[in-house]
Amino acid sequence: MKKILLLLTVLLSTSFVFSQTGNFTVSGKVIDKTSGQPLEFATVSLVKSDSKELVNGGITDLDGFFNLEVPSGTYDIKFEFISYETVTINNRNINSDTQLNSVSLDVDSESLDEVVVRAETTEVQVRLDKKIYNIGKDLTTRGATVGDALSNVPSVAVDVEGAISLRGNENVRILINGKPSAIAGFGDTDALTQFPADAIERVEVITSPSARYDAEGTAGILNIILRKEKTLGFNGSVTLNGGIPANNGINTNINLRTDKFNIFNTSGYSYRKFPGNANFENTFENGDFTRTLEDREFDRKRTGFNTNLGIEYYLTESSSLTASGFLRISDGEDESRTDTRKFTGSDLAERSFRKEIETEEDTRYQFSLNYINKFNDEGHQLTADLQYENSSETENSFITEQNTFPNNQAFPSEDIITKEDQNEYLVQVDYVLPIGENAQFEAGYRGDFENEITDYSLFEEDLNTGNFELNELLTNVFDYSENVNALYTQYGNKFGQFSFLLGLRLENTQLKGKLSSELSEEELSQVFGVNIDTDFDKNYLGLFPTVNLIYELAENENITLGYNRRINRPRGWYINPFPSRSSVTNVFQGNPDLDPAYASAFDLGYLKRFGKFTLTSSVYYQHETDAFERVQLRTGETINGIEVVRTIPINLSTNQRIGAEAGFLYNPLKWLRMNGSFNFFRFETDGEFEGIDYGATNTSWFARFSSKVSLPAKIDWQTNMFYRGPSENSQTKSDGIFSLNLAFSKELFNDNATISLNVSDLLNSRKRSSFTQGNGFTSDSEFQWRERQITASFTYRFNQQKNQRDRRSREGNGDDDFEGGEF
C-alpha cells in the first residue's frame, strides 16, 4: 500500500511540476549493484531538504534512465526499488541541468522474504529490433519440451512434425542465448524436442534483426534465453513427470551464487513414446497400378539425458569469465508398419506389408567460454565468446517387405546405416560504446565454421543366399563445410520521442562439398537423371543493412518500422544428391546446384496499452529471390511394381510474402488473465522447372488464444487453443488444423511445491490432411505425428519461493542491444 500511495503521489507531483517553467533537469541511471544491469521501473523522488516536501518524482524506463524537472533548490534524491535497499543522496544543490552518476542499488536480504512476485502469464516487451515474451507460469508446458513451449509464443507455429515457422515461414534461425548452439541442433529442430521447457526463461521473437545477429534466416530469429538465477545463496527446483503415452522424466535446476562466482546447472532424464499414424491415397494416369492405398502406424520411443553446467567467475567488480558445457545423450527406436493395397481400376491387384525399425544413437556436446569487461556503469563494455560443438549420430534402419496378395512373396530386405558427424567452431567479439546520454555505437566480428560428414551405406538382401550385399550405387560419403565470416557495425540514438538503430553487416559465405562414391560423376548423372557435381566450392559476399525506428506517440503507445536483408543458406541434406528414402517409392534427393536465397523484409508495428489491456500489431512484407521450393517428380522407375516419386529442392525465381498480425494481453481481474494472437499471410511464388510452371499463391492464417483462471484453494486452470487455416503451395493443398490443450495446477507445502496435470491435444485433432497434384499423379494424405498426451508433474522448489523475483529479463545473458524507446 505504501508503494501505491508513493506512486500516486509521484504521478500527481509530476503533473504539477511539468506545468511550471524555469525548471532544471535532473537525469541519471539506476542499476543493479551485483549484475550491473539497468533497473527498470525503479522509483526516483526529489524532496526538499528543509521542508521534506515531495517536489517531483517518476520511474526509470527499461534502460534504467530517468529524467525529471525541478525548480532551483536543495534536494534529497531518493532511489527505491522493490526488494532493494533504498539509496538517498542528501542535500544536493540543483541550480542547473544535472547529470548524476549511475546509482547502484543492492538487494535487501531482509525484505526479500516479504515479497513474492510471479510472472503469471506470457508478457511482451517491445524493443527496437525484437519482441520479448516471458514464458511465465505457462501450465501447458509442464513436463513438456522447448518445442512445445515455442508453440505458445505469438507469431510462432509448430506443425505436427515439430517443424517451427515464424509468421508461416519455416526458414527461421534458432539461437540459444544469442548464439547458434548444439542445444538447438545443427539446422534442425529435433534437439528441441529433447530439452525441457522448464529451462527457458524467455523467448525473443526477432522479426527485424539488428546487425549484431547473423543474417541467416529469412523469416527472422527465435532467440531462446535459458534460466540463470542471480539470487545469492543455494537454490533450485526438481520436477518429476509421468504421462500417457509414456512421458516420464526428471529435471533439475540448481544455482549457487556467492560474491565471487555463480554456478548454475540444468539436468534432466526423459523417457517418451510418441505413437502416430498416417494414410496415403495415390493415383497415377499410367503404370502398372492406377491407385495405391497406404495405411501406416508409428511407434516411436526416445530416452535422453541432458545437462548444462556453467560457472560465472567475477574477476573484478566490472569483469567476469563464464565457462559452460552442455551434453545430451539420447537413444531412439522407431517402428513403422505400412499396409499397401494396389489397384487396377477398382480391382485389388496386390497387397503388401512393409516394416521398418530404425534405431538412433545421438551424442551432442558443447563447450563455451565468455568474457565480459564493463569499463563503466554506462554500458561501455567488451565481450568475447569462444564455442565448440560436436554432434555424432548413428541411425540404423532395417526394412522388410512382402506381398500378401494374390500370393505371398518376400522382397529383398534393406539394412541402411547412416553416420553423421558435425563440428562447429564459433568466435565472436562485440564492443559497445555509449555516446552521451542516449546514443550508442557497436561493432563486432563473428566467425562460424561448420563441417558435416554423412556416411550413408545401403545393404540389400540376396534372396538366394540370405546374405546382405553393399549397394554401391547408393552408398556414399558426403563431406560438407559452411564457413561464415562477418563484420558488423551499428549506431543508435534517441531524440525526444524518436529512436533509431542503423546497422550494416558484411558476410562472406563459403560452401564446400565433396562426394565420395564408387561411381564416377558421369555415371551418377546418368543414373539419377540430373547433373551431379561431386566436388564444389562456392563463395558468396554480401552486405546486409538493417534499419529499425521507433516513435513514442504517448507514454504507453508507439509505432515501429524495420527493414533488413537476410540470407537462406542451403543445409547439407538439401545439397547432397544421393537419394534418401522415407519409403521404397518416396525418395528425397538434394540439389548440389542450389544457391542461397536472399530476402528483403519490411515490418511496421504498433503497440498500445490501455490500462490492463495491451495491443500489439504489425504488417509485414518480404521479397525473396532464388527462393527454395521442394517439387515432386515422376522418375519412371518402379520398385515392387510401384512407381518411384522423387522430391527435389530447387531455386524458384521469386517469393513474395505479405501479412498482418495482432496480439493482445488482457488481465481484467486478479483471477483471470487472457492473451491471444492472429496472423494472416499471403505467399506468392513465381518460377518454373523443367518446363513446368510452379508459380502459386498461398493464403493462410493461424490464431491462438490462452486463458488462465485462478480458482480457490490455490488452483490454476489454463486453456490454450490453436488453429492453423488451410494453406496451398505450387502442388499441395493442406486443410486447417485445430488443437486444444488444458492444464491444471495446485500449490502445495506453503507454496514450495506445485502439482499439475496437462492434457495436450485434448480432441486428438492435430492431424495434417493434404492433397498433392503433380504431373500425371495425385496424392491424398492424412498424417498424425503424435497422438493426444496426458502428463502429470510435481515440482519442488528450495530456497526460491520467497526470494526469487521476476527481473523482467534484466540479466540479458550478454545480449545488451541498444534498446532506446522500449517499453
XYZ file of N, CA and C in Angstrom, residues 425-630:
618
model
N 32.739 -24.451 -34.890
C 33.539 -23.541 -34.084
C 32.985 -22.128 -34.252
N 32.897 -21.418 -33.151
C 32.379 -20.053 -33.205
C 33.309 -19.130 -32.442
N 33.639 -17.989 -33.053
C 34.434 -16.939 -32.424
C 33.660 -15.632 -32.587
N 33.474 -14.920 -31.481
C 32.682 -13.695 -31.556
C 33.241 -12.656 -30.602
N 33.345 -11.414 -31.097
C 33.797 -10.280 -30.290
C 32.838 -9.126 -30.527
N 32.332 -8.521 -29.443
C 31.408 -7.389 -29.547
C 31.903 -6.243 -28.662
N 31.838 -5.044 -29.207
C 32.256 -3.853 -28.488
C 31.104 -2.849 -28.485
N 30.770 -2.329 -27.311
C 29.665 -1.381 -27.160
C 30.192 -0.112 -26.520
N 29.904 1.034 -27.139
C 30.360 2.327 -26.640
C 29.189 3.302 -26.575
N 28.678 3.609 -25.385
C 27.658 4.656 -25.275
C 28.272 6.016 -25.599
N 27.481 6.850 -26.258
C 27.927 8.194 -26.619
C 26.903 9.173 -26.069
N 27.290 9.904 -25.045
C 26.335 10.808 -24.429
C 25.275 10.035 -23.666
N 24.107 10.653 -23.508
C 23.050 10.072 -22.695
C 22.234 9.030 -23.441
N 22.003 9.221 -24.755
C 21.061 8.369 -25.475
C 21.647 7.627 -26.665
N 22.866 7.899 -27.047
C 23.427 7.289 -28.251
C 24.323 6.106 -27.889
N 24.478 5.217 -28.855
C 25.318 4.047 -28.629
C 25.899 3.556 -29.950
N 27.199 3.250 -29.931
C 27.891 2.693 -31.087
C 28.288 1.263 -30.752
N 28.224 0.392 -31.746
C 28.558 -1.003 -31.522
C 29.235 -1.571 -32.769
N 30.188 -2.450 -32.559
C 30.877 -3.116 -33.666
C 31.322 -4.492 -33.197
N 31.534 -5.394 -34.163
C 31.946 -6.724 -33.766
C 32.284 -7.616 -34.933
N 32.758 -8.811 -34.590
C 33.131 -9.837 -35.559
C 32.562 -11.172 -35.103
N 32.129 -11.972 -36.072
C 31.728 -13.348 -35.770
C 32.243 -14.271 -36.863
N 32.872 -15.352 -36.431
C 33.290 -16.400 -37.350
C 32.600 -17.697 -36.973
N 31.930 -18.315 -37.933
C 31.179 -19.548 -37.693
C 31.652 -20.575 -38.713
N 32.288 -21.658 -38.223
C 32.911 -22.633 -39.114
C 32.325 -24.011 -38.811
N 31.647 -24.588 -39.791
C 30.916 -25.829 -39.577
C 31.299 -26.871 -40.616
N 31.469 -28.110 -40.161
C 31.751 -29.227 -41.052
C 30.833 -30.392 -40.701
N 30.292 -31.013 -41.744
C 29.371 -32.137 -41.559
C 29.751 -33.266 -42.512
N 29.964 -34.453 -41.957
C 30.298 -35.625 -42.764
C 29.179 -36.645 -42.604
N 28.571 -37.027 -43.732
C 27.483 -38.006 -43.735
C 27.954 -39.255 -44.468
N 27.964 -40.356 -43.752
C 28.373 -41.649 -44.313
C 27.124 -42.521 -44.436
N 26.700 -42.757 -45.690
C 25.446 -43.468 -45.959
C 25.763 -44.803 -46.635
N 25.322 -45.907 -46.001
C 25.569 -47.241 -46.556
C 24.245 -47.990 -46.659
N 24.031 -48.648 -47.806
C 22.819 -49.425 -48.030
C 23.196 -50.862 -48.368
N 22.726 -51.794 -47.545
C 22.949 -53.216 -47.780
C 21.614 -53.862 -48.165
N 21.617 -54.613 -49.274
C 20.404 -55.272 -49.754
C 20.549 -56.790 -49.648
N 19.458 -57.424 -49.307
C 19.457 -58.870 -49.116
C 19.449 -59.607 -50.449
N 20.259 -60.627 -50.536
C 20.225 -61.554 -51.661
C 19.290 -62.697 -51.261
N 18.108 -62.743 -51.907
C 17.110 -63.737 -51.511
C 17.595 -65.167 -51.714
N 18.529 -65.362 -52.612
C 19.029 -66.715 -52.864
C 19.926 -67.208 -51.731
N 20.748 -66.316 -51.210
C 21.715 -66.725 -50.185
C 21.342 -66.236 -48.785
N 20.487 -65.195 -48.724
C 20.155 -64.598 -47.431
C 21.201 -63.628 -46.936
N 22.270 -63.445 -47.699
C 23.327 -62.511 -47.311
C 22.952 -61.080 -47.716
N 23.537 -60.096 -47.014
C 23.323 -58.683 -47.347
C 24.559 -58.158 -48.065
N 24.313 -57.562 -49.246
C 25.413 -57.058 -50.063
C 25.311 -55.542 -50.189
N 26.465 -54.900 -50.231
C 26.527 -53.452 -50.318
C 26.028 -52.968 -51.676
N 25.087 -52.009 -51.666
C 24.612 -51.370 -52.887
C 25.538 -50.184 -53.169
N 26.476 -50.380 -54.102
C 27.466 -49.335 -54.374
C 26.858 -48.139 -55.081
N 25.693 -48.327 -55.688
C 25.041 -47.215 -56.387
C 24.615 -46.127 -55.409
N 24.077 -46.529 -54.252
C 23.549 -45.556 -53.303
C 24.487 -45.279 -52.137
N 25.464 -46.121 -51.899
C 26.389 -45.907 -50.782
C 27.337 -44.752 -51.111
N 27.519 -43.825 -50.132
C 28.356 -42.659 -50.413
C 28.777 -42.001 -49.106
N 29.761 -41.121 -49.215
C 30.202 -40.264 -48.115
C 30.165 -38.827 -48.617
N 29.453 -37.968 -47.887
C 29.314 -36.566 -48.288
C 29.943 -35.689 -47.213
N 30.968 -34.928 -47.609
C 31.703 -34.040 -46.716
C 31.333 -32.597 -47.069
N 30.654 -31.925 -46.134
C 30.109 -30.591 -46.430
C 30.578 -29.595 -45.380
N 31.054 -28.428 -45.834
C 31.519 -27.370 -44.934
C 30.827 -26.059 -45.262
N 30.520 -25.334 -44.189
C 29.950 -23.992 -44.327
C 30.722 -23.061 -43.413
N 31.435 -22.100 -44.000
C 32.244 -21.155 -43.238
C 31.717 -19.746 -43.473
N 31.417 -19.049 -42.387
C 30.865 -17.696 -42.483
C 31.710 -16.760 -41.630
N 32.254 -15.719 -42.252
C 32.964 -14.659 -41.548
C 32.168 -13.364 -41.697
N 31.988 -12.660 -40.591
C 31.132 -11.474 -40.629
C 31.724 -10.350 -39.791
N 31.589 -9.127 -40.282
C 31.887 -7.898 -39.560
C 30.624 -7.051 -39.530
N 30.388 -6.374 -38.409
C 29.193 -5.533 -38.353
C 29.477 -4.275 -37.550
N 28.660 -3.278 -37.794
C 28.664 -2.064 -37.000
C 27.251 -1.516 -36.977
N 26.904 -0.871 -35.872
C 25.583 -0.260 -35.792
C 25.630 0.923 -34.839
N 24.698 1.852 -35.050
C 24.635 3.076 -34.259
C 23.181 3.374 -33.951
N 22.911 3.683 -32.703
C 21.555 4.023 -32.292
C 21.547 5.305 -31.500
N 20.412 6.007 -31.560
C 20.275 7.253 -30.822
C 18.805 7.518 -30.555
N 18.554 8.414 -29.623
C 17.202 8.785 -29.261
C 17.104 10.293 -29.167
N 16.141 10.874 -29.904
C 15.882 12.302 -29.887
C 14.432 12.512 -29.456
N 14.256 12.859 -28.205
C 12.899 13.032 -27.716
C 12.129 11.722 -27.758
N 11.066 11.722 -28.543
C 10.227 10.527 -28.650
C 10.670 9.597 -29.777
N 11.696 9.976 -30.531
C 12.122 9.210 -31.702
C 13.451 8.501 -31.416
N 13.500 7.200 -31.728
C 14.723 6.411 -31.581
C 14.999 5.666 -32.879
N 16.277 5.439 -33.140
C 16.633 4.681 -34.334
C 17.844 3.811 -34.046
N 17.972 2.753 -34.839
C 19.114 1.847 -34.779
C 19.462 1.463 -36.215
N 20.629 1.906 -36.685
C 21.078 1.663 -38.048
C 22.283 0.735 -38.008
N 22.293 -0.261 -38.882
C 23.402 -1.200 -38.871
C 23.752 -1.710 -40.253
N 24.969 -2.209 -40.370
C 25.429 -2.802 -41.619
C 26.299 -4.005 -41.282
N 26.011 -5.119 -41.942
C 26.731 -6.360 -41.709
C 27.325 -6.846 -43.026
N 28.581 -7.238 -42.996
C 29.270 -7.794 -44.157
C 29.549 -9.264 -43.871
N 29.038 -10.145 -44.715
C 29.225 -11.573 -44.507
C 29.827 -12.225 -45.741
N 30.819 -13.069 -45.489
C 31.384 -13.900 -46.546
C 31.045 -15.350 -46.234
N 30.389 -16.009 -47.189
C 29.946 -17.390 -47.011
C 30.684 -18.295 -47.991
N 31.267 -19.368 -47.472
C 31.908 -20.377 -48.308
C 31.194 -21.705 -48.091
N 30.677 -22.282 -49.166
C 30.014 -23.580 -49.130
C 30.847 -24.578 -49.931
N 31.331 -25.621 -49.256
C 32.181 -26.617 -49.912
C 31.572 -27.998 -49.722
N 31.589 -28.801 -50.796
C 31.069 -30.156 -50.709
C 31.902 -31.122 -51.523
N 32.144 -32.288 -50.978
C 32.896 -33.319 -51.692
C 32.175 -34.644 -51.502
N 31.874 -35.290 -52.620
C 31.111 -36.533 -52.622
C 32.029 -37.693 -52.990
N 32.048 -38.711 -52.154
C 32.866 -39.906 -52.419
C 31.935 -41.071 -52.706
N 32.143 -41.685 -53.889
C 31.283 -42.789 -54.298
C 32.078 -43.707 -55.211
N 31.617 -44.967 -55.327
C 32.248 -45.904 -56.233
C 31.984 -45.542 -57.683
N 30.965 -44.694 -57.934
C 30.613 -44.305 -59.293
C 31.245 -42.966 -59.642
N 31.536 -42.769 -60.906
C 32.089 -41.512 -61.372
C 30.980 -40.463 -61.441
N 31.395 -39.207 -61.590
C 30.421 -38.123 -61.705
C 29.514 -38.319 -62.913
N 30.075 -38.790 -64.031
C 29.285 -39.020 -65.243
C 28.287 -40.157 -65.023
N 28.730 -41.235 -64.370
C 27.837 -42.359 -64.110
C 26.701 -41.966 -63.167
N 27.027 -41.166 -62.169
C 25.993 -40.715 -61.244
C 24.949 -39.868 -61.952
N 25.397 -38.971 -62.836
C 24.465 -38.119 -63.558
C 23.549 -38.944 -64.450
N 24.074 -39.993 -65.051
C 23.249 -40.848 -65.903
C 22.231 -41.637 -65.077
N 22.658 -42.148 -63.925
C 21.767 -42.969 -63.098
C 20.624 -42.136 -62.528
N 20.942 -40.942 -62.022
C 19.928 -40.157 -61.330
C 19.205 -39.169 -62.233
N 19.666 -39.013 -63.457
C 18.954 -38.158 -64.395
C 19.157 -36.675 -64.169
N 20.102 -36.276 -63.315
C 20.414 -34.866 -63.084
C 21.932 -34.727 -63.032
N 22.402 -33.522 -63.346
C 23.834 -33.268 -63.275
C 24.287 -33.251 -61.816
N 25.324 -34.000 -61.506
C 25.813 -34.106 -60.138
C 27.251 -33.625 -60.085
N 27.472 -32.589 -59.259
C 28.804 -32.050 -59.052
C 29.359 -32.671 -57.775
N 30.323 -33.550 -57.879
C 30.826 -34.284 -56.724
C 31.850 -33.502 -55.913
N 32.304 -32.360 -56.417
C 33.298 -31.558 -55.704
C 33.052 -30.094 -56.056
N 32.470 -29.343 -55.127
C 32.149 -27.944 -55.429
C 32.646 -27.044 -54.305
N 32.915 -25.802 -54.661
C 33.392 -24.787 -53.726
C 32.799 -23.456 -54.167
N 31.794 -22.980 -53.406
C 31.101 -21.746 -53.763
C 31.389 -20.680 -52.722
N 31.481 -19.441 -53.185
C 31.821 -18.332 -52.311
C 30.864 -17.166 -52.570
N 30.304 -16.623 -51.488
C 29.342 -15.529 -51.625
C 29.720 -14.417 -50.657
N 29.711 -13.171 -51.163
C 29.971 -11.993 -50.342
C 28.742 -11.103 -50.396
N 28.225 -10.740 -49.232
C 27.000 -9.951 -49.218
C 26.995 -8.886 -48.145
N 26.295 -7.771 -48.444
C 26.055 -6.700 -47.486
C 24.614 -6.805 -47.002
N 24.438 -6.659 -45.681
C 23.116 -6.823 -45.106
C 22.809 -5.624 -44.205
N 22.140 -4.608 -44.768
C 21.791 -3.424 -43.968
C 20.553 -3.680 -43.101
N 20.485 -2.976 -41.985
C 19.320 -3.036 -41.110
C 18.951 -1.620 -40.675
N 17.653 -1.362 -40.604
C 17.127 -0.076 -40.145
C 15.969 -0.368 -39.200
N 16.035 0.144 -37.985
C 14.946 -0.020 -37.021
C 14.631 1.336 -36.397
N 13.368 1.742 -36.487
C 12.919 3.032 -35.986
C 11.763 2.821 -35.020
N 11.674 3.700 -34.015
C 10.544 3.660 -33.096
C 10.180 5.086 -32.704
N 8.879 5.354 -32.674
C 8.396 6.680 -32.271
C 7.352 6.502 -31.185
N 7.564 7.160 -30.048
C 6.646 7.061 -28.920
C 5.559 8.119 -29.068
N 4.361 7.660 -29.439
C 3.237 8.577 -29.590
C 2.768 9.097 -28.242
N 2.856 8.243 -27.232
C 2.477 8.599 -25.871
C 3.244 7.689 -24.933
N 2.977 7.822 -23.631
C 3.724 7.046 -22.657
C 3.562 5.552 -22.875
N 2.374 5.118 -23.303
C 2.098 3.699 -23.483
C 1.694 3.385 -24.915
N 2.274 4.094 -25.867
C 1.887 3.893 -27.267
C 3.081 4.196 -28.159
N 3.376 3.318 -29.106
C 4.469 3.585 -30.030
C 4.235 2.896 -31.361
N 4.973 3.341 -32.350
C 4.995 2.690 -33.656
C 6.448 2.381 -33.997
N 6.653 1.275 -34.720
C 7.997 0.859 -35.098
C 8.036 0.574 -36.592
N 9.195 0.767 -37.172
C 9.410 0.459 -38.584
C 10.770 -0.194 -38.716
N 10.819 -1.356 -39.375
C 12.074 -2.065 -39.536
C 12.293 -2.531 -40.956
N 13.558 -2.532 -41.362
C 13.965 -3.094 -42.656
C 15.233 -3.901 -42.429
N 15.325 -5.067 -43.067
C 16.567 -5.825 -43.024
C 16.663 -6.745 -44.231
N 17.894 -7.071 -44.586
C 18.174 -8.006 -45.676
C 18.714 -9.286 -45.067
N 18.219 -10.445 -45.546
C 18.543 -11.723 -44.939
C 18.998 -12.713 -46.005
N 19.572 -13.844 -45.531
C 20.041 -14.891 -46.434
C 19.539 -16.238 -45.929
N 19.245 -17.138 -46.845
C 18.871 -18.517 -46.527
C 19.886 -19.432 -47.194
N 20.791 -20.000 -46.394
C 21.818 -20.889 -46.934
C 21.302 -22.318 -46.952
N 21.510 -23.062 -48.027
C 21.054 -24.463 -48.049
C 21.862 -25.310 -47.093
N 21.173 -26.152 -46.334
C 21.838 -27.070 -45.447
C 22.387 -28.262 -46.231
N 23.239 -29.069 -45.555
C 23.909 -30.167 -46.242
C 22.958 -31.162 -46.883
N 21.859 -31.526 -46.192
C 20.961 -32.539 -46.751
C 20.160 -31.992 -47.920
N 20.092 -30.650 -48.084
C 19.452 -30.044 -49.251
C 20.374 -30.081 -50.471
N 21.674 -30.334 -50.251
C 22.644 -30.317 -51.348
C 23.115 -31.721 -51.713
N 23.100 -32.631 -50.774
C 23.557 -33.999 -51.027
C 22.689 -34.658 -52.099
N 23.249 -35.000 -53.273
C 22.416 -35.502 -54.379
C 21.995 -36.958 -54.233
N 22.530 -37.680 -53.253
C 22.155 -39.078 -53.124
C 20.772 -39.195 -52.491
N 19.901 -40.024 -53.072
C 18.539 -40.153 -52.554
C 18.519 -40.788 -51.169
N 17.630 -40.277 -50.318
C 17.332 -40.919 -49.041
C 15.860 -41.286 -49.075
N 15.529 -42.464 -48.550
C 14.188 -42.993 -48.730
C 13.398 -42.968 -47.424
N 12.229 -42.288 -47.462
C 11.282 -42.422 -46.369
C 10.438 -43.668 -46.584
N 10.335 -44.092 -47.835
C 9.751 -45.389 -48.182
C 10.437 -45.836 -49.464
N 10.150 -47.048 -49.899
C 10.812 -47.558 -51.093
C 10.505 -46.685 -52.303
N 9.306 -46.122 -52.355
C 8.875 -45.416 -53.566
C 8.787 -43.909 -53.371
N 9.148 -43.396 -52.207
C 9.177 -41.951 -51.981
C 10.582 -41.579 -51.536
N 11.299 -40.834 -52.385
C 12.689 -40.507 -52.090
C 12.877 -38.996 -52.086
N 13.850 -38.553 -51.285
C 14.267 -37.149 -51.288
C 15.687 -37.083 -51.809
N 15.928 -36.154 -52.734
C 17.246 -36.030 -53.348
C 17.691 -34.579 -53.300
N 18.867 -34.322 -52.738
C 19.386 -32.964 -52.673
C 19.841 -32.460 -54.027
N 20.104 -31.156 -54.074
C 20.470 -30.489 -55.324
C 21.765 -29.707 -55.118
N 22.911 -30.215 -55.656
C 24.191 -29.518 -55.461
C 24.234 -28.132 -56.108
N 23.349 -27.879 -57.082
C 23.341 -26.577 -57.741
C 22.504 -25.540 -56.994
N 21.987 -25.900 -55.836
C 21.156 -24.978 -55.069
C 21.996 -23.819 -54.541
N 21.545 -22.602 -54.797
C 22.230 -21.395 -54.343
C 21.479 -20.783 -53.162
N 22.167 -19.962 -52.362
C 21.458 -19.286 -51.266
C 20.347 -18.381 -51.796
N 19.322 -18.211 -50.987
C 18.236 -17.284 -51.305
C 18.437 -16.009 -50.489
N 18.031 -14.877 -51.045
C 18.161 -13.582 -50.374
C 16.788 -12.938 -50.256
N 16.573 -12.262 -49.135
C 15.268 -11.646 -48.897
C 15.441 -10.254 -48.313
N 14.561 -9.352 -48.722
C 14.451 -8.019 -48.124
C 13.096 -7.947 -47.426
N 13.104 -7.541 -46.158
C 11.885 -7.582 -45.365
C 11.612 -6.217 -44.736
N 10.318 -5.848 -44.697
C 9.855 -4.610 -44.071
C 8.810 -4.970 -43.019
N 8.827 -4.234 -41.901
C 7.900 -4.522 -40.813
C 7.455 -3.207 -40.176
N 6.146 -2.984 -40.116
C 5.574 -1.791 -39.498
C 4.722 -2.230 -38.322
N 5.082 -1.800 -37.106
C 4.398 -2.270 -35.918
C 3.762 -1.150 -35.121
N 2.785 -1.532 -34.291
C 2.078 -0.565 -33.429
C 1.789 -1.229 -32.096
N 2.059 -0.524 -30.995
C 1.767 -1.024 -29.649
C 1.003 0.039 -28.882
N -0.017 -0.415 -28.127
C -0.814 0.486 -27.307
C -1.233 -0.245 -26.045
N -1.062 0.431 -24.896
C -1.508 -0.119 -23.633
C -2.677 0.704 -23.124
N -3.803 0.019 -22.883
C -4.987 0.655 -22.334
C -5.226 0.080 -20.934
N -4.546 0.589 -19.940
C -4.735 0.056 -18.599
C -4.308 -1.396 -18.527
N -5.283 -2.300 -18.363
C -4.999 -3.721 -18.224
C -4.967 -4.446 -19.564
N -5.112 -3.705 -20.640
C -5.157 -4.302 -21.985
C -3.969 -3.796 -22.798
N -3.221 -4.725 -23.402
C -2.097 -4.371 -24.259
C -2.328 -4.925 -25.657
N -2.206 -4.065 -26.648
C -2.383 -4.454 -28.047
C -1.061 -4.317 -28.790
N -0.661 -5.366 -29.503
C 0.485 -5.303 -30.405
C 0.014 -5.697 -31.797
N 0.527 -5.026 -32.798
C 0.118 -5.338 -34.168
C 1.230 -4.954 -35.128
N 1.192 -5.537 -36.311
C 2.183 -5.201 -37.336
C 1.711 -5.686 -38.690
N 2.203 -5.049 -39.726
C 2.062 -5.518 -41.097
C 3.467 -5.706 -41.642
N 3.652 -6.700 -42.503
C 4.991 -7.000 -42.963
C 4.971 -7.428 -44.431
N 6.123 -7.221 -45.061
C 6.284 -7.587 -46.477
C 7.699 -8.108 -46.673
N 7.823 -9.161 -47.485
C 9.138 -9.732 -47.769
C 9.222 -10.129 -49.236
N 10.328 -9.795 -49.850
C 10.582 -10.169 -51.245
C 11.856 -11.010 -51.277
N 11.719 -12.267 -51.704
C 12.830 -13.211 -51.690
C 13.171 -13.646 -53.108
N 14.448 -13.671 -53.422
C 14.916 -14.131 -54.732
C 15.598 -15.482 -54.581
N 15.504 -16.297 -55.634
C 16.059 -17.660 -55.618
C 15.513 -18.478 -54.450
N 14.242 -18.281 -54.148
C 13.624 -18.967 -53.015
C 13.610 -20.476 -53.240
N 13.764 -21.236 -52.132
C 13.734 -22.695 -52.211
C 12.292 -23.186 -52.346
N 12.139 -24.222 -53.138
C 10.847 -24.894 -53.255
C 11.106 -26.375 -53.495
N 10.415 -27.233 -52.761
C 10.527 -28.678 -52.969
C 9.443 -29.124 -53.951
